[in-house]
Short mmCIF file of C-alpha atoms in Angstrom, two decimals:
data_model
loop_
_atom_site.label_atom_id
_atom_site.label_comp_id
_atom_site.label_asym_id
_atom_site.label_seq_id
_atom_site.Cartn_x
_atom_site.Cartn_y
_atom_site.Cartn_z
CA MET D 1 0.55 65.55 -113.11
CA LYS D 2 3.02 62.25 -113.20
CA LEU D 3 5.10 64.06 -110.54
CA LYS D 4 2.25 64.40 -108.00
CA LYS D 5 1.53 60.71 -108.22
CA GLY D 6 5.11 59.90 -107.69
CA ILE D 7 4.97 62.05 -104.43
CA ILE D 8 1.67 60.58 -103.40
CA ALA D 9 3.04 56.84 -104.08
CA LEU D 10 6.31 57.55 -101.94
CA GLY D 11 4.30 58.76 -99.06
CA LEU D 12 2.08 55.70 -99.11
CA LEU D 13 5.16 53.50 -99.03
CA SER D 14 6.92 55.56 -96.03
CA ALA D 15 3.47 55.27 -94.22
CA ILE D 16 3.44 51.40 -94.63
CA SER D 17 7.13 51.09 -93.75
CA LEU D 18 6.64 53.16 -90.57
CA GLN D 19 3.63 51.14 -89.66
CA ALA D 20 5.67 48.03 -90.12
CA TRP D 21 8.49 49.28 -87.85
CA ALA D 22 6.44 51.48 -85.28
CA GLN D 23 5.31 48.81 -82.97
CA GLN D 24 5.17 48.87 -79.13
CA LEU D 25 5.94 46.13 -76.79
CA LYS D 26 5.15 47.00 -73.28
CA GLY D 27 4.21 44.85 -70.07
CA VAL D 28 4.51 44.68 -66.25
CA VAL D 29 6.69 42.63 -64.03
CA ILE D 30 5.34 41.13 -60.80
CA ASP D 31 6.47 38.86 -57.87
CA LYS D 32 5.32 35.35 -58.81
CA ASN D 33 4.23 34.51 -55.21
CA SER D 34 2.88 38.07 -53.76
CA LYS D 35 1.86 39.36 -57.21
CA GLU D 36 3.38 42.77 -55.96
CA THR D 37 5.01 44.72 -58.95
CA LEU D 38 8.70 45.08 -58.86
CA VAL D 39 10.55 48.32 -59.45
CA GLY D 40 13.98 48.71 -61.26
CA ALA D 41 13.71 45.18 -63.04
CA VAL D 42 15.91 45.30 -66.06
CA ILE D 43 14.34 43.93 -69.37
CA SER D 44 16.74 43.58 -72.39
CA ILE D 45 15.89 42.49 -76.03
CA GLU D 46 18.49 39.95 -77.33
CA GLU D 47 18.35 40.77 -81.12
CA THR D 48 18.49 44.66 -80.68
CA GLY D 49 20.57 44.98 -77.42
CA VAL D 50 17.86 47.43 -76.13
CA LYS D 51 16.90 47.41 -72.41
CA ALA D 52 14.31 49.12 -70.23
CA VAL D 53 13.72 49.53 -66.50
CA THR D 54 10.21 48.96 -64.85
CA ASP D 55 8.98 52.20 -63.41
CA VAL D 56 7.44 52.63 -59.83
CA ASN D 57 4.29 50.56 -61.06
CA GLY D 58 6.54 47.94 -62.67
CA ASN D 59 5.62 48.70 -66.05
CA PHE D 60 8.08 48.97 -69.11
CA SER D 61 7.58 49.57 -72.80
CA PHE D 62 9.73 49.27 -76.04
CA ASP D 63 8.90 51.40 -79.16
CA GLY D 64 9.99 51.04 -82.83
CA LEU D 65 9.93 47.35 -83.08
CA LYS D 66 8.90 45.25 -86.26
CA LYS D 67 5.31 44.21 -86.37
CA ASP D 68 6.15 40.77 -87.74
CA GLY D 69 9.25 40.36 -85.51
CA THR D 70 9.98 37.70 -82.94
CA TYR D 71 12.23 38.57 -80.04
CA THR D 72 13.87 37.08 -76.95
CA LEU D 73 13.49 38.75 -73.70
CA TYR D 74 15.78 38.62 -70.59
CA ILE D 75 14.51 39.90 -67.29
CA LYS D 76 16.76 40.33 -64.30
CA TYR D 77 15.98 41.60 -60.80
CA VAL D 78 18.07 41.53 -57.46
CA GLY D 79 17.10 38.59 -55.34
CA TYR D 80 15.18 36.76 -58.07
CA LYS D 81 16.03 34.23 -60.78
CA THR D 82 16.78 35.46 -64.19
CA LEU D 83 14.01 34.78 -66.57
CA LYS D 84 14.35 34.14 -70.30
CA ILE D 85 11.15 34.31 -72.56
CA ASP D 86 11.84 33.03 -76.29
CA ARG D 87 9.61 33.95 -79.41
CA VAL D 88 7.82 36.83 -78.14
CA GLN D 89 5.71 38.29 -80.96
CA MET D 90 4.08 41.63 -81.38
CA LYS D 91 0.53 39.92 -81.00
CA ASP D 92 1.74 39.49 -77.44
CA ALA D 93 2.42 43.26 -77.11
CA ASN D 94 1.18 43.55 -73.58
CA LEU D 95 2.75 41.15 -71.17
CA THR D 96 2.42 40.08 -67.67
CA ILE D 97 5.87 38.59 -66.25
CA ALA D 98 6.16 36.90 -63.15
CA LEU D 99 9.45 36.44 -61.53
CA GLN D 100 10.39 33.52 -58.99
CA PRO D 101 12.33 34.68 -55.85
CA ASP D 102 15.97 33.34 -55.61
CA GLU D 103 15.78 31.73 -52.14
CA GLN D 104 18.62 29.77 -51.06
CA GLN D 105 19.24 28.05 -47.47
CA LEU D 106 22.53 29.34 -45.98
CA LYS D 107 24.48 26.41 -44.35
CA GLY D 108 25.97 28.87 -41.78
CA ILE D 109 28.26 31.83 -41.46
CA THR D 110 31.59 32.03 -39.21
CA VAL D 111 32.81 35.26 -38.03
CA THR D 112 36.41 35.33 -36.83
CA ALA D 113 37.63 38.29 -35.06
CA VAL D 114 40.58 39.15 -32.57
CA GLU D 115 39.54 40.48 -29.33
CA ARG D 116 41.35 43.62 -28.44
CA ARG D 117 41.69 44.64 -24.74
CA ASN D 118 44.06 47.85 -25.09
CA THR D 119 41.18 50.22 -25.33
CA ASP D 120 39.51 52.40 -22.72
CA ALA D 121 36.20 51.00 -23.68
CA ALA D 122 37.14 47.60 -23.64
CA MET D 123 38.56 47.60 -20.21
CA ILE D 124 35.31 49.64 -18.90
CA GLN D 125 33.32 46.62 -20.13
CA VAL D 126 35.78 44.02 -18.40
CA ALA D 127 35.37 46.08 -15.02
CA LYS D 128 31.57 46.31 -15.75
CA HIS D 129 31.02 42.52 -16.00
CA SER D 130 33.58 41.35 -13.65
CA PRO D 131 31.92 39.72 -10.66
CA VAL D 132 34.86 41.05 -8.36
CA ILE D 133 36.20 44.65 -7.52
CA VAL D 134 38.92 45.20 -10.35
CA SER D 135 40.83 48.35 -11.37
CA ASN D 136 42.34 48.43 -14.83
CA VAL D 137 44.52 50.52 -17.15
CA SER D 138 44.52 50.07 -21.01
CA ALA D 139 47.25 50.79 -23.54
CA GLN D 140 45.21 53.76 -24.95
CA GLU D 141 45.48 55.47 -21.37
CA ILE D 142 49.05 54.71 -21.18
CA SER D 143 49.94 56.19 -24.41
CA ARG D 144 48.40 59.51 -23.10
CA THR D 145 50.80 59.79 -20.21
CA GLN D 146 54.61 60.16 -19.73
CA ASP D 147 55.04 56.98 -17.99
CA THR D 148 57.86 54.69 -18.91
CA ASN D 149 57.45 51.75 -17.01
CA ALA D 150 54.70 49.44 -15.64
CA GLY D 151 55.72 50.86 -11.99
CA GLU D 152 54.62 54.47 -12.97
CA VAL D 153 51.64 53.04 -14.91
CA ILE D 154 50.23 51.28 -11.86
CA ARG D 155 50.61 54.09 -9.44
CA ARG D 156 47.49 55.85 -11.14
CA VAL D 157 45.20 53.11 -10.10
CA PRO D 158 43.03 54.11 -7.13
CA GLY D 159 44.19 52.31 -3.79
CA VAL D 160 47.84 51.72 -5.20
CA SER D 161 51.07 53.22 -3.89
CA LEU D 162 54.49 52.66 -5.13
CA ILE D 163 57.50 51.88 -2.86
CA ASP D 164 60.96 53.02 -3.99
CA ASP D 165 59.44 53.49 -7.64
CA LYS D 166 59.04 49.87 -8.27
CA PHE D 167 57.35 48.02 -5.48
CA VAL D 168 53.36 47.96 -5.32
CA MET D 169 51.42 48.41 -2.06
CA VAL D 170 47.74 47.63 -2.46
CA ARG D 171 45.22 49.06 0.04
CA GLY D 172 48.23 49.88 2.51
CA LEU D 173 49.45 46.35 2.37
CA SER D 174 52.81 45.87 1.46
CA GLN D 175 54.39 44.13 -1.79
CA ARG D 176 54.74 40.76 0.06
CA TYR D 177 50.86 40.28 0.26
CA ASN D 178 50.48 40.91 -3.52
CA ASN D 179 50.36 38.17 -6.25
CA VAL D 180 51.63 39.16 -9.81
CA TRP D 181 50.84 37.41 -12.96
CA VAL D 182 52.38 38.21 -16.48
CA ASN D 183 50.46 36.79 -19.36
CA GLY D 184 48.60 34.21 -17.43
CA GLY D 185 51.41 32.76 -15.57
CA ALA D 186 52.80 33.57 -12.03
CA VAL D 187 56.18 35.22 -11.83
CA PRO D 188 58.99 34.85 -9.39
CA SER D 189 60.01 37.34 -6.96
CA SER D 190 62.52 39.88 -8.49
CA GLU D 191 64.31 40.31 -5.12
CA ALA D 192 66.63 37.60 -3.38
CA ASP D 193 65.52 38.60 0.25
CA SER D 194 61.82 39.24 0.03
CA ARG D 195 58.55 38.57 -1.96
CA ALA D 196 58.30 41.36 -4.35
CA PHE D 197 58.21 42.14 -7.97
CA SER D 198 59.97 44.99 -9.46
CA PHE D 199 57.49 46.71 -11.95
CA ASP D 200 59.95 49.04 -13.62
CA ILE D 201 61.56 46.27 -15.42
CA ILE D 202 58.54 46.13 -17.87
CA PRO D 203 58.55 48.84 -20.43
CA ASN D 204 54.98 50.81 -20.75
CA SER D 205 55.29 50.27 -24.60
CA GLN D 206 54.92 46.51 -24.03
CA ILE D 207 51.84 46.47 -21.97
CA ASP D 208 48.47 45.81 -23.56
CA ASN D 209 46.49 46.12 -20.28
CA LEU D 210 46.95 45.73 -16.60
CA THR D 211 44.22 44.76 -14.09
CA ILE D 212 44.15 44.85 -10.28
CA VAL D 213 41.90 42.54 -8.51
CA LYS D 214 41.01 43.93 -4.88
CA SER D 215 38.71 41.39 -3.48
CA PRO D 216 39.21 37.55 -3.13
CA THR D 217 37.69 35.12 -5.45
CA ALA D 218 37.69 31.27 -6.33
CA GLU D 219 38.94 32.20 -9.78
CA TYR D 220 42.26 33.25 -8.49
CA PRO D 221 44.81 32.02 -6.17
CA ALA D 222 44.41 32.41 -2.46
CA ASP D 223 48.03 33.53 -1.72
CA TYR D 224 47.16 37.22 -1.49
CA SER D 225 45.32 39.67 0.50
CA GLY D 226 46.49 43.04 -0.90
CA GLY D 227 45.88 42.61 -4.60
CA PHE D 228 45.92 40.24 -7.53
CA ILE D 229 47.90 42.10 -10.21
CA ILE D 230 47.56 40.77 -13.88
CA VAL D 231 49.77 42.25 -16.40
CA ASN D 232 49.16 41.40 -20.10
CA THR D 233 51.62 42.50 -22.61
CA LYS D 234 51.14 43.08 -26.25
CA GLU D 235 50.63 40.29 -28.94
CA ILE D 236 51.88 39.97 -32.31
CA PRO D 237 51.81 43.33 -33.80
CA ALA D 238 49.31 43.99 -36.69
CA GLU D 239 51.76 45.90 -38.63
CA ASN D 240 55.41 46.79 -38.58
CA SER D 241 56.11 50.25 -36.44
CA PHE D 242 58.87 52.08 -34.98
CA SER D 243 58.47 54.89 -32.36
CA PHE D 244 60.73 57.11 -30.50
CA SER D 245 60.05 59.61 -27.67
CA VAL D 246 61.80 61.98 -25.58
CA GLY D 247 60.45 63.65 -22.45
CA GLY D 248 61.64 65.37 -19.48
CA ASN D 249 60.70 67.12 -16.38
CA TRP D 250 62.32 69.37 -13.55
CA ASN D 251 61.57 70.20 -9.97
CA THR D 252 62.53 73.30 -7.81
CA THR D 253 64.66 71.29 -5.27
CA SER D 254 67.23 69.76 -7.59
CA ALA D 255 67.14 71.68 -11.14
CA PHE D 256 69.56 74.19 -11.51
CA LYS D 257 71.11 73.37 -8.12
CA ASP D 258 74.82 72.35 -7.31
CA PHE D 259 75.16 68.68 -7.99
CA SER D 260 78.48 66.95 -6.74
CA TYR D 261 79.33 63.74 -8.64
CA SER D 262 82.53 61.87 -9.56
CA LYS D 263 83.99 60.79 -12.70
CA GLY D 264 82.08 58.19 -14.69
CA SER D 265 82.23 56.52 -18.16
CA GLY D 266 80.72 58.05 -21.21
CA THR D 267 78.23 55.22 -21.26
CA ASP D 268 76.65 55.54 -17.83
CA PHE D 269 73.61 56.96 -19.29
CA PHE D 270 72.83 53.91 -21.14
CA GLY D 271 73.21 51.42 -18.17
CA PHE D 272 76.58 50.19 -18.84
CA ASP D 273 80.36 50.97 -18.26
CA ASN D 274 82.64 51.39 -21.12
CA GLY D 275 85.64 50.15 -19.34
CA LEU D 276 86.60 52.81 -16.90
CA ARG D 277 85.95 50.75 -13.97
CA SER D 278 87.02 47.57 -15.49
CA ILE D 279 89.88 45.50 -13.71
CA HIS D 280 92.89 44.50 -15.76
CA GLY D 281 92.95 40.88 -16.36
CA GLY D 282 89.16 40.49 -15.34
CA ILE D 283 87.65 39.42 -11.98
CA ASN D 284 89.94 36.44 -11.61
CA ALA D 285 93.16 38.40 -12.41
CA SER D 286 96.00 38.53 -9.63
CA LEU D 287 95.95 42.28 -8.56
CA ALA D 288 99.58 43.98 -8.81
CA PRO D 289 100.75 45.05 -5.24
CA GLN D 290 101.84 48.54 -4.54
CA LEU D 291 105.67 49.07 -4.82
CA ASP D 292 107.84 50.94 -2.80
CA ALA D 293 110.17 53.83 -3.78
CA SER D 294 112.87 51.22 -4.69
CA GLY D 295 110.45 49.25 -6.90
CA ASN D 296 109.87 46.35 -4.74
CA PRO D 297 106.50 45.31 -3.28
CA ILE D 298 105.59 46.68 0.04
CA ASN D 299 106.08 43.97 2.77
CA GLU D 300 103.31 41.81 3.85
CA ASP D 301 102.56 43.86 7.00
CA ASN D 302 101.83 46.90 4.88
CA TYR D 303 100.44 45.46 1.75
CA ALA D 304 98.44 47.49 -0.56
CA THR D 305 97.12 46.89 -3.87
CA SER D 306 98.40 49.28 -6.70
CA LEU D 307 95.82 51.59 -8.55
CA LEU D 308 97.69 52.53 -11.47
CA GLY D 309 99.31 49.08 -11.87
CA ASN D 310 95.91 47.42 -12.14
CA HIS D 311 94.42 50.12 -14.64
CA LEU D 312 91.91 51.23 -12.03
CA ASN D 313 90.44 54.76 -11.94
CA ASN D 314 92.53 56.93 -9.87
CA ASP D 315 90.48 60.16 -10.24
CA TRP D 316 89.19 60.90 -6.78
CA MET D 317 88.11 64.57 -7.69
CA VAL D 318 84.57 65.69 -6.55
CA LYS D 319 83.03 67.63 -9.26
CA SER D 320 80.10 69.95 -9.57
CA LYS D 321 77.34 70.80 -11.98
CA LYS D 322 74.03 72.31 -12.14
CA PRO D 323 71.63 69.83 -13.91
CA ILE D 324 68.74 71.11 -15.83
CA GLY D 325 66.34 68.32 -15.27
CA ASP D 326 65.52 64.88 -15.73
CA LEU D 327 65.58 63.28 -19.24
CA LYS D 328 63.73 60.43 -20.57
CA LEU D 329 64.48 58.42 -23.92
CA ALA D 330 62.25 55.60 -25.13
CA ALA D 331 62.16 53.58 -28.30
CA SER D 332 60.02 50.71 -29.56
CA LEU D 333 60.05 48.43 -32.36
CA ASN D 334 57.36 45.96 -33.56
CA HIS D 335 57.88 43.63 -36.52
CA ARG D 336 56.34 40.66 -37.85
CA TRP D 337 57.15 37.87 -40.15
CA ASN D 338 55.30 35.34 -42.34
CA LEU D 339 57.47 32.17 -42.43
CA GLY D 340 55.81 29.33 -44.34
CA GLY D 341 52.37 30.11 -43.10
CA ARG D 342 53.34 30.90 -39.65
CA THR D 343 53.65 34.22 -37.88
CA LEU D 344 56.63 35.36 -35.93
CA GLY D 345 56.51 38.71 -34.07
CA MET D 346 58.91 40.62 -32.26
CA LEU D 347 58.43 43.49 -29.70
CA ALA D 348 61.26 45.34 -28.57
CA ALA D 349 61.50 48.34 -26.23
CA ARG D 350 64.23 50.32 -24.58
CA TYR D 351 64.09 53.34 -22.21
CA ASP D 352 66.82 55.18 -20.65
CA ILE D 353 66.23 57.71 -17.79
CA SER D 354 68.61 60.42 -16.29
CA CYS D 355 67.37 61.74 -13.07
CA PHE D 356 68.80 63.81 -10.19
CA ALA D 357 67.80 63.75 -6.25
CA THR D 358 68.09 66.57 -3.96
CA ALA D 359 70.87 65.50 -1.72
CA ASP D 360 72.96 63.40 -4.28
CA GLY D 361 72.55 62.29 -7.65
CA TYR D 362 72.11 59.14 -9.71
CA THR D 363 71.79 57.93 -13.03
CA ARG D 364 69.51 54.98 -13.75
CA SER D 365 68.92 53.15 -16.93
CA LYS D 366 67.02 50.19 -18.30
CA THR D 367 68.22 47.76 -20.85
CA ALA D 368 66.46 46.69 -23.79
CA THR D 369 63.80 44.07 -23.40
CA ALA D 370 62.39 41.92 -26.20
CA LYS D 371 59.42 39.53 -26.39
CA LEU D 372 59.10 36.71 -29.17
CA TYR D 373 56.03 35.09 -30.08
CA TRP D 374 55.63 32.07 -32.22
CA ILE D 375 52.24 30.92 -33.39
CA SER D 376 51.60 28.33 -36.21
CA ALA D 377 49.16 28.69 -38.74
CA ASN D 378 45.66 26.63 -38.61
CA ILE D 379 45.81 23.41 -40.81
CA GLU D 380 42.44 22.19 -42.32
CA THR D 381 42.03 19.14 -43.96
CA ASP D 382 38.97 17.15 -45.07
CA GLY D 383 36.98 15.74 -42.14
CA ILE D 384 39.72 16.84 -39.67
CA ALA D 385 39.11 19.46 -37.13
CA PRO D 386 41.49 22.57 -37.47
CA ALA D 387 44.78 21.89 -35.94
CA THR D 388 47.92 23.54 -34.52
CA GLN D 389 51.33 22.04 -34.41
CA MET D 390 54.11 23.40 -32.16
CA ARG D 391 57.13 21.25 -30.94
CA GLY D 392 55.45 18.03 -32.28
CA VAL D 393 52.41 18.80 -30.13
CA VAL D 394 49.03 18.72 -32.00
CA VAL D 395 46.19 20.70 -30.82
CA SER D 396 42.77 20.04 -32.00
CA THR D 397 39.41 21.51 -31.26
CA GLU D 398 36.01 19.71 -31.51
CA GLY D 399 32.82 21.26 -29.83
CA GLY D 400 33.90 22.42 -26.50
CA ILE D 401 36.61 19.80 -26.09
CA VAL D 402 40.33 20.95 -26.50
CA THR D 403 42.70 18.01 -27.05
CA LEU D 404 46.64 17.93 -27.02
CA SER D 405 48.27 15.10 -28.66
CA GLY D 406 52.11 14.14 -29.02
CA LEU D 407 52.83 14.71 -25.50
CA LYS D 408 55.22 12.89 -23.18
CA GLU D 409 53.71 10.34 -21.07
CA ASN D 410 52.68 11.95 -17.59
CA GLU D 411 53.58 15.44 -18.71
CA ARG D 412 51.80 18.16 -17.07
CA VAL D 413 49.56 20.57 -18.80
CA THR D 414 47.80 23.58 -17.21
CA PHE D 415 45.10 25.53 -19.00
CA TYR D 416 44.28 29.30 -18.60
CA ASN D 417 42.07 31.82 -20.32
CA VAL D 418 43.25 35.06 -21.78
CA SER D 419 42.70 36.77 -18.36
CA GLY D 420 45.35 34.42 -16.85
CA ILE D 421 42.58 32.56 -14.79
CA LYS D 422 43.45 28.88 -14.30
CA LEU D 423 40.85 26.64 -15.96
CA GLY D 424 42.28 23.32 -15.10
CA GLU D 425 45.51 21.01 -14.74
CA THR D 426 45.90 17.46 -16.11
CA ARG D 427 48.61 15.00 -16.92
CA ALA D 428 49.01 13.20 -20.32
CA LEU D 429 47.71 9.82 -20.75
CA ASN D 430 48.78 7.94 -23.70
CA GLY D 431 50.21 11.15 -25.09
CA GLN D 432 47.00 13.08 -24.79
CA ALA D 433 45.57 15.70 -22.60
CA SER D 434 42.03 17.24 -22.91
CA ILE D 435 39.86 20.13 -21.06
CA SER D 436 36.33 21.03 -21.74
CA ALA D 437 35.97 24.83 -21.79
CA THR D 438 33.66 27.45 -23.07
CA ASP D 439 36.27 30.03 -23.37
CA ASP D 440 36.87 31.23 -27.12
CA VAL D 441 40.71 31.41 -26.58
CA ILE D 442 42.42 29.01 -24.20
CA ILE D 443 46.21 29.02 -23.28
CA ALA D 444 47.77 25.74 -22.66
CA ARG D 445 51.23 25.64 -20.86
CA ILE D 446 53.51 22.78 -21.13
CA GLY D 447 56.74 23.45 -19.35
CA SER D 448 58.21 26.34 -21.05
CA LEU D 449 55.89 26.05 -24.13
CA SER D 450 52.79 28.15 -24.41
CA ILE D 451 50.15 27.25 -26.91
CA LYS D 452 47.32 29.63 -27.60
CA VAL D 453 44.23 27.87 -28.91
CA LYS D 454 41.27 29.77 -30.59
CA ARG D 455 38.22 27.51 -30.59
#
């Protein structure tokens, strides 16, 4: 009997204990302004560390809490201010919690990007929005061909013909009627006796894009009637890289045919002589005369220069071989350095061509070319617009005005955009020169110094 009474008493105590702990806290989370329920809000109890997430109706619940307990709740939701509720008691078992939206006024967002015009899509957009008739070629298109220089690249443009594999003829007009700009500046003639530019001196790996303007416009100089050719080379490389390529071709009129040639040096393929054709003593040396049988110089009436005595090549044999075909070798190196907040970039390229003609043969080589860029980093100080310092010249931008300071008095400054279009020209007054422009990137030329300004 006593055992039964003990069991009954123990059961009553357990029921009372469960009743004291088995309490439920529930509620709903809503937006304070719109009164809409919030799905996915996180509610946590500080004392127990238990968390709950609101359902699709914004409801939540906690089970197993003390009946006489007091709790602190934290309510968090993305885009809303975190809410803390102190001293929540079980008598407040059904809660309605309103969260305040976390609204902030942004001062502004500045997005900085580099415009790339080395893709097919970019050059199509340039031609599409150009007010004049233009044809262009991008670096992406060049990479799909076996072209080795700008001359071979430009011949793919409609309406353009190539003379001697290097001079450009646009719409049937010879090279003297064309104007050529490289990186926004006019280039001089590469020929001493005519107005012409040899496009085969520019390696294809250094070309970013190439544009030919075929109609006159006020934006460009008026000294052309054939075409205005704009060549833009690559800028500072985004990453270090090295590439090497081997190509070749052959034709039925020269490959595997008899080819006559004379003795050459072992380095002729690379465009320079290894000393086979050099004169002993240099160009200013006194040439040794031809000696007679007795070892004396021949008299003045029969004066002759000695070949062997001056270390000249005395091999006059005509040799023959059967060439396989043309061989093309090309290599390019791109590298960048960060020096004290400034960026130094190098683009170097070399290509060698060995080709054979039908009647006679020749070897042609192009030497290495390199292009260096030096662009200083932007300096930002409180209350002062971003500035760029080069050669003591300070470039500052404010609104649509670009100002150059630290110039020599009356020094001439010419401004261009990235397409090589001349925006204006001025002379320094009190050491300053300014221009108002809407272009995002402006190139200022001060003598041999070029400064790229990004507004």
